[in-house]
Tab-separated table of C-alpha atoms and ligand atoms in Angstrom:
chain	number	residue	atom	x	y	z
R	9	MET	CA	47.620	-30.013	-77.510
R	10	THR	CA	46.543	-26.385	-77.880
R	11	LEU	CA	43.922	-24.994	-75.600
R	12	ALA	CA	40.985	-23.580	-77.454
R	13	ILE	CA	37.631	-22.105	-76.379
R	14	HIS	CA	34.708	-22.184	-78.795
R	15	GLN	CA	31.541	-20.280	-77.814
R	16	ILE	CA	28.499	-22.485	-78.230
R	17	HIS	CA	25.617	-20.161	-77.178
R	18	PRO	CA	24.893	-16.627	-78.468
R	19	HIS	CA	25.475	-14.918	-75.142
R	20	PHE	CA	27.879	-17.132	-73.105
R	21	VAL	CA	29.273	-20.718	-72.588
R	22	GLY	CA	32.567	-21.848	-73.963
R	23	GLU	CA	33.536	-25.449	-74.964
R	24	VAL	CA	37.157	-26.193	-74.171
R	25	SER	CA	39.464	-28.376	-76.031
R	26	GLY	CA	43.151	-29.337	-75.970
R	27	ILE	CA	43.618	-29.652	-72.193
R	28	ASP	CA	43.942	-32.671	-69.860
R	29	LEU	CA	42.683	-31.635	-66.347
R	30	THR	CA	43.966	-34.685	-64.698
R	31	ARG	CA	47.509	-33.166	-64.955
R	32	PRO	CA	48.878	-30.131	-63.151
R	33	LEU	CA	48.443	-26.950	-65.264
R	34	ALA	CA	50.967	-24.430	-66.482
R	35	PRO	CA	50.355	-20.922	-65.244
R	36	ASP	CA	49.407	-19.741	-68.864
R	37	GLN	CA	46.759	-22.481	-69.122
R	38	VAL	CA	45.202	-21.348	-65.737
R	39	ALA	CA	45.331	-17.787	-66.992
R	40	ALA	CA	43.566	-18.781	-70.148
R	41	LEU	CA	40.833	-20.535	-68.355
R	42	GLU	CA	40.255	-17.666	-65.944
R	43	ALA	CA	39.923	-15.341	-68.929
R	44	GLY	CA	37.565	-17.732	-70.478
R	45	MET	CA	35.430	-17.787	-67.343
R	46	ASP	CA	35.451	-13.918	-67.196
R	47	ARG	CA	34.176	-13.868	-70.732
R	48	TYR	CA	31.868	-16.917	-71.177
R	49	ALA	CA	30.871	-17.554	-67.498
R	50	VAL	CA	30.424	-21.148	-68.206
R	51	LEU	CA	33.063	-23.600	-69.654
R	52	VAL	CA	32.395	-27.072	-70.630
R	53	PHE	CA	35.089	-29.835	-70.870
R	54	HIS	CA	34.671	-33.330	-72.165
R	55	ASP	CA	36.379	-36.700	-71.373
R	56	GLN	CA	38.021	-35.707	-68.150
R	57	GLN	CA	38.417	-38.758	-66.171
R	58	LEU	CA	39.012	-37.069	-62.766
R	59	THR	CA	39.568	-38.593	-59.389
R	60	ASP	CA	38.273	-36.586	-56.398
R	61	GLU	CA	41.912	-35.580	-55.683
R	62	GLN	CA	42.577	-34.382	-59.213
R	63	GLN	CA	39.301	-32.509	-59.207
R	64	MET	CA	40.193	-30.632	-55.971
R	65	ALA	CA	43.678	-30.044	-57.265
R	66	PHE	CA	42.360	-28.538	-60.467
R	67	THR	CA	39.840	-26.381	-58.430
R	68	ARG	CA	42.586	-24.904	-56.269
R	69	ASN	CA	44.026	-23.069	-59.489
R	70	PHE	CA	41.102	-20.696	-59.003
R	71	GLY	CA	41.093	-20.121	-55.402
R	72	ALA	CA	40.450	-21.816	-52.053
R	73	ILE	CA	37.958	-24.619	-51.810
R	74	GLU	CA	34.738	-23.642	-50.153
R	75	GLU	CA	33.650	-25.985	-47.321
R	76	ALA	CA	30.367	-27.842	-47.957
R	77	ARG	CA	29.461	-27.467	-44.209
R	78	GLY	CA	26.394	-25.434	-43.680
R	79	GLY	CA	25.027	-25.943	-47.273
R	80	ASN	CA	23.043	-29.338	-46.705
R	81	ILE	CA	21.626	-31.498	-44.144
R	82	THR	CA	23.935	-34.477	-44.751
R	83	ARG	CA	25.405	-35.593	-41.190
R	84	PRO	CA	29.092	-36.160	-41.163
R	85	GLU	CA	28.839	-39.870	-40.710
R	86	GLN	CA	26.536	-40.176	-43.838
R	87	GLN	CA	29.140	-38.509	-46.162
R	88	ARG	CA	30.055	-40.425	-49.283
R	89	LEU	CA	32.775	-38.218	-50.521
R	90	PRO	CA	35.933	-36.713	-48.876
R	91	LYS	CA	36.184	-33.388	-47.410
R	92	GLY	CA	36.244	-30.669	-49.947
R	93	MET	CA	33.847	-32.286	-52.240
R	94	ASN	CA	30.026	-31.571	-52.590
R	95	ASP	CA	27.974	-34.620	-53.234
R	96	VAL	CA	25.159	-33.619	-55.573
R	97	SER	CA	24.521	-37.258	-56.445
R	98	ASN	CA	21.343	-39.184	-55.390
R	99	LEU	CA	23.474	-41.749	-53.679
R	100	ASP	CA	24.112	-42.873	-50.012
R	101	LYS	CA	27.380	-44.183	-48.662
R	102	ASP	CA	26.764	-47.517	-50.020
R	103	GLN	CA	26.363	-46.057	-53.642
R	104	LYS	CA	22.468	-46.913	-53.546
R	105	PRO	CA	19.910	-44.301	-54.655
R	106	LEU	CA	18.279	-42.594	-51.591
R	107	ALA	CA	14.782	-43.782	-50.739
R	108	ARG	CA	11.952	-41.636	-52.032
R	109	ASP	CA	11.251	-40.165	-48.532
R	110	ASP	CA	14.751	-39.764	-47.500
R	111	ARG	CA	15.188	-36.166	-46.096
R	112	ARG	CA	18.544	-35.702	-48.002
R	113	ARG	CA	16.664	-36.447	-51.290
R	114	LEU	CA	14.020	-34.122	-50.586
R	115	PHE	CA	16.330	-31.426	-49.639
R	116	ASN	CA	18.370	-31.852	-52.686
R	117	LEU	CA	15.285	-31.492	-54.914
R	118	GLY	CA	15.781	-27.802	-54.222
R	119	ASN	CA	18.586	-27.991	-56.969
R	120	GLN	CA	15.612	-28.035	-59.473
R	121	LEU	CA	15.010	-24.499	-58.596
R	122	TRP	CA	17.109	-21.722	-60.436
R	123	HIS	CA	19.820	-20.645	-58.034
R	124	SER	CA	23.287	-19.426	-57.663
R	125	ASP	CA	25.559	-21.718	-55.407
R	126	SER	CA	26.118	-20.418	-51.790
R	127	SER	CA	24.151	-17.279	-52.242
R	128	PHE	CA	22.904	-18.232	-48.821
R	129	ARG	CA	26.519	-17.650	-47.381
R	130	ALA	CA	27.667	-14.158	-46.317
R	131	ILE	CA	30.639	-14.663	-48.706
R	132	PRO	CA	29.087	-16.475	-51.682
R	133	ALA	CA	30.871	-18.850	-54.053
R	134	LYS	CA	32.990	-17.935	-57.030
R	135	TYR	CA	33.033	-20.775	-59.254
R	136	SER	CA	31.411	-24.298	-59.045
R	137	LEU	CA	33.063	-27.256	-60.894
R	138	LEU	CA	30.696	-30.207	-61.580
R	139	SER	CA	32.034	-33.582	-62.701
R	140	CYS	CA	29.785	-36.174	-64.199
R	141	ARG	CA	30.884	-39.524	-62.975
R	142	LEU	CA	27.664	-41.144	-64.159
R	143	PRO	CA	24.798	-39.453	-65.966
R	144	ALA	CA	21.174	-40.152	-65.331
R	145	GLU	CA	19.506	-42.514	-67.625
R	146	HIS	CA	16.603	-40.205	-68.437
R	147	GLY	CA	16.501	-36.412	-67.758
R	148	GLY	CA	18.932	-34.661	-65.401
R	149	ASN	CA	20.120	-31.940	-67.892
R	150	THR	CA	21.593	-29.025	-66.064
R	151	GLU	CA	20.635	-25.578	-67.434
R	152	PHE	CA	22.507	-22.226	-67.128
R	153	ALA	CA	21.100	-18.816	-67.530
R	154	ASP	CA	23.380	-15.723	-68.243
R	155	MET	CA	22.590	-12.897	-65.600
R	156	ARG	CA	24.628	-10.445	-67.416
R	157	ALA	CA	22.574	-10.747	-70.662
R	158	ALA	CA	19.486	-10.632	-68.415
R	159	TRP	CA	20.721	-7.376	-66.862
R	160	ASP	CA	21.623	-5.857	-70.179
R	161	ALA	CA	18.059	-6.681	-71.508
R	162	LEU	CA	16.206	-4.659	-68.712
R	163	ASP	CA	14.706	-1.230	-69.503
R	164	THR	CA	16.360	1.765	-68.069
R	165	ALA	CA	13.677	2.412	-65.403
R	166	THR	CA	13.942	-1.124	-63.960
R	167	LYS	CA	17.761	-0.843	-63.821
R	168	ALA	CA	17.477	2.352	-61.947
R	169	GLU	CA	14.920	0.877	-59.490
R	170	LEU	CA	17.286	-2.263	-58.897
R	171	GLN	CA	20.365	-0.157	-58.104
R	172	GLY	CA	21.272	-0.434	-54.399
R	173	LEU	CA	18.613	-3.115	-53.534
R	174	ILE	CA	19.683	-5.757	-50.982
R	175	CYS	CA	18.031	-9.266	-50.684
R	176	GLU	CA	17.993	-11.781	-47.912
R	177	HIS	CA	18.923	-15.354	-48.961
R	178	SER	CA	18.579	-18.546	-47.038
R	179	LEU	CA	18.230	-22.215	-47.722
R	180	MET	CA	15.041	-22.154	-45.662
R	181	TYR	CA	13.384	-19.945	-48.353
R	182	SER	CA	14.361	-22.120	-51.330
R	183	ARG	CA	13.369	-25.397	-49.411
R	184	GLY	CA	10.386	-23.792	-47.897
R	185	SER	CA	9.120	-22.846	-51.369
R	186	LEU	CA	8.797	-26.574	-52.036
R	187	GLY	CA	7.100	-27.309	-48.591
R	188	PHE	CA	10.333	-28.638	-47.156
R	189	THR	CA	9.932	-26.897	-43.820
R	190	GLU	CA	10.854	-29.354	-41.162
R	191	LEU	CA	14.243	-28.339	-39.770
R	192	THR	CA	16.053	-28.902	-36.633
R	193	GLU	CA	17.059	-25.992	-34.384
R	194	GLU	CA	20.735	-26.573	-35.677
R	195	GLU	CA	19.805	-26.448	-39.146
R	196	ARG	CA	17.678	-23.176	-38.698
R	197	ALA	CA	20.847	-21.509	-36.974
R	198	ALA	CA	23.039	-22.740	-39.876
R	199	PHE	CA	20.549	-21.413	-42.438
R	200	ARG	CA	20.025	-18.092	-40.888
R	201	PRO	CA	19.427	-15.492	-43.825
R	202	VAL	CA	22.308	-13.445	-45.156
R	203	ARG	CA	22.267	-10.171	-47.249
R	204	GLN	CA	23.307	-9.926	-50.881
R	205	SER	CA	23.213	-7.046	-53.424
R	206	LEU	CA	20.625	-7.540	-56.186
R	207	VAL	CA	23.037	-6.074	-58.693
R	208	ARG	CA	26.669	-7.349	-59.074
R	209	VAL	CA	29.535	-5.958	-61.069
R	210	HIS	CA	32.137	-8.327	-62.320
R	211	PRO	CA	35.564	-7.587	-60.875
R	212	VAL	CA	37.347	-8.070	-64.256
R	213	SER	CA	34.862	-7.263	-66.991
R	214	GLY	CA	32.939	-4.640	-65.053
R	215	ARG	CA	29.818	-5.991	-66.508
R	216	LYS	CA	26.600	-5.853	-64.350
R	217	SER	CA	24.504	-8.883	-63.637
R	218	LEU	CA	21.301	-9.551	-61.849
R	219	TYR	CA	22.082	-11.582	-58.658
R	220	LEU	CA	19.106	-13.830	-58.464
R	221	SER	CA	18.605	-17.146	-56.672
R	222	SER	CA	15.588	-19.161	-55.330
R	223	HIS	CA	17.349	-18.689	-51.855
R	224	ILE	CA	15.960	-15.107	-51.935
R	225	GLY	CA	13.202	-14.578	-49.345
R	226	THR	CA	12.630	-10.872	-49.416
R	227	ILE	CA	14.155	-7.422	-50.350
R	228	VAL	CA	15.354	-5.541	-47.306
R	229	GLY	CA	12.845	-2.625	-46.513
R	230	TRP	CA	10.111	-3.909	-48.786
R	231	PRO	CA	6.834	-5.510	-47.890
R	232	ARG	CA	7.596	-9.330	-48.379
R	233	PRO	CA	4.894	-10.050	-51.008
R	234	GLU	CA	5.808	-7.137	-53.228
R	235	ALA	CA	9.458	-8.124	-53.002
R	236	MET	CA	8.656	-11.748	-53.880
R	237	ALA	CA	6.453	-10.774	-56.768
R	238	PHE	CA	9.207	-8.468	-58.150
R	239	ILE	CA	11.955	-11.213	-57.626
R	240	ARG	CA	9.640	-13.782	-59.433
R	241	ASP	CA	9.060	-11.276	-62.199
R	242	LEU	CA	12.858	-10.746	-62.739
R	243	ALA	CA	13.712	-14.510	-62.511
R	244	GLU	CA	11.148	-15.123	-65.227
R	245	HIS	CA	12.765	-12.430	-67.397
R	246	ALA	CA	16.172	-13.718	-66.615
R	247	THR	CA	15.554	-17.404	-67.480
R	248	GLN	CA	13.791	-16.939	-70.843
R	249	PRO	CA	15.040	-19.333	-73.377
R	250	GLU	CA	17.241	-16.617	-74.905
R	251	PHE	CA	19.347	-16.459	-71.951
R	252	VAL	CA	19.449	-20.261	-71.190
R	253	HIS	CA	21.894	-23.022	-72.204
R	254	VAL	CA	20.950	-26.551	-71.675
R	255	HIS	CA	23.779	-28.944	-70.843
R	256	ARG	CA	23.136	-32.663	-71.699
R	257	TRP	CA	25.649	-34.677	-69.557
R	258	ARG	CA	27.931	-37.371	-70.978
R	259	GLN	CA	30.054	-39.333	-68.498
R	260	TRP	CA	33.394	-37.501	-67.688
R	261	ASP	CA	32.036	-34.089	-68.666
R	262	LEU	CA	33.277	-31.250	-66.259
R	263	VAL	CA	31.357	-27.945	-66.299
R	264	ILE	CA	32.593	-24.831	-64.403
R	265	TRP	CA	30.306	-21.939	-63.875
R	266	ASP	CA	30.765	-18.428	-62.479
R	267	ASN	CA	28.064	-18.160	-59.636
R	268	ARG	CA	28.538	-14.340	-59.800
R	269	GLN	CA	27.303	-14.118	-63.363
R	270	THR	CA	24.837	-17.133	-63.912
R	271	MET	CA	22.080	-19.151	-62.353
R	272	HIS	CA	21.526	-22.818	-62.858
R	273	ARG	CA	19.205	-25.689	-62.096
R	274	VAL	CA	19.044	-29.438	-62.651
R	275	ARG	CA	15.952	-30.840	-64.476
R	276	ARG	CA	13.946	-33.960	-63.251
R	277	PHE	CA	15.383	-37.260	-63.787
R	278	ASP	CA	14.666	-40.875	-62.764
R	279	ASP	CA	16.335	-41.033	-59.422
R	280	THR	CA	15.598	-44.626	-58.674
R	281	LYS	CA	18.836	-45.074	-60.838
R	282	PRO	CA	22.076	-43.632	-59.913
R	283	ARG	CA	23.250	-40.117	-61.046
R	284	ASP	CA	26.714	-39.474	-59.649
R	285	MET	CA	27.743	-35.817	-59.880
R	286	ARG	CA	30.365	-34.291	-57.660
R	287	ARG	CA	31.019	-30.714	-57.169
R	288	THR	CA	33.901	-28.599	-55.941
R	289	THR	CA	33.373	-25.014	-55.135
R	290	VAL	CA	35.785	-22.025	-55.237
R	291	ALA	CA	35.180	-19.771	-52.434
R	292	GLY	CA	34.325	-16.060	-53.022
R	293	GLU	CA	36.550	-13.357	-51.695
R	294	ALA	CA	34.060	-10.750	-50.203
R	295	PRO	CA	30.542	-10.271	-49.066
R	296	THR	CA	28.311	-8.385	-51.705
R	297	ALA	CA	26.401	-6.389	-49.038
R	298	GLU	CA	26.752	-5.441	-45.396
R	299	GLN	CA	25.496	-8.021	-42.928
R	300	ILE	CA	23.497	-7.135	-39.909
R	301	ALA	CA	24.768	-8.443	-36.477
R	302	ALA	CA	22.879	-11.398	-35.348
S	427	LIG	C1	25.164	-28.046	-57.949
S	427	LIG	C2	23.885	-28.238	-58.684
S	427	LIG	C3	22.860	-29.510	-60.487
S	427	LIG	C4	23.060	-30.866	-61.005
S	427	LIG	O1	26.030	-28.957	-58.191
S	427	LIG	O2	25.442	-26.920	-57.454
S	427	LIG	O3	22.908	-27.414	-58.635
S	427	LIG	O4	23.023	-31.019	-62.273
S	427	LIG	N1	23.710	-29.321	-59.346
S	427	LIG	O5	23.232	-31.804	-60.115
S	428	LIG	MN1	23.811	-25.656	-57.494
């Protein structure tokens, strides 16, 4: 088997063949995949029948696994998956779809908004790896947008205006925009806003990207409505069809994306039926902006 990556979108996204992710990888295979991520920002694999343990082992090739804690409202005793896995399914511990008014389901609907994973953490995520154990019967595509191409397409004046701007990100902002506002004191404390640069530079390619996310609630030093109108405008620009790839899931697909260079969202699906998606996340290495002391 020879590893090959074939670009499937004019700006980004590589489809990978010639690799079995259930087995330990050789260093040259890991290096080829990292180089593929640097270049394509999203990699798609098919027919990877991973167990949770194999998914976590594969993930560790790219860095430490980010802990799910602080990123959702699921209580420890409600967890369906082992530590190290993010449950992005619509299922409870008994593998049954969550009830329509279940708080966890309503919270997870936030994944339908364009976002970058863990932009609400002071050190945001590097990669996310999403394994499709069971696709939705209808809907449930995941869309990706290339934030480098979006940056490149901005006019010079806008690029200059963006340079140096810092945003505040929180799960309270993304969920609040859907009307999900009832949070406990603990949840509010866990979701305290963090600061992120609005422009990022990729550590390997040196390419700039727009660091947008529905978790953004303001730009530091700006009147909030002016900040949000600008962020909305930028997000609209960045998610035009030209910059977007639609992934239609087949069982045992695995998709890896670079949260530093892309946004993503899931589209609506019939969630009275199971959709079993399991994510592992590679932790980032450094904050993108200075935080203020609490
Ligand atoms: C995620 C996410 C989208 C999906 O795993 O981070 O946003 O398709 N999931 O479930
Ligand atoms: Mn996500």
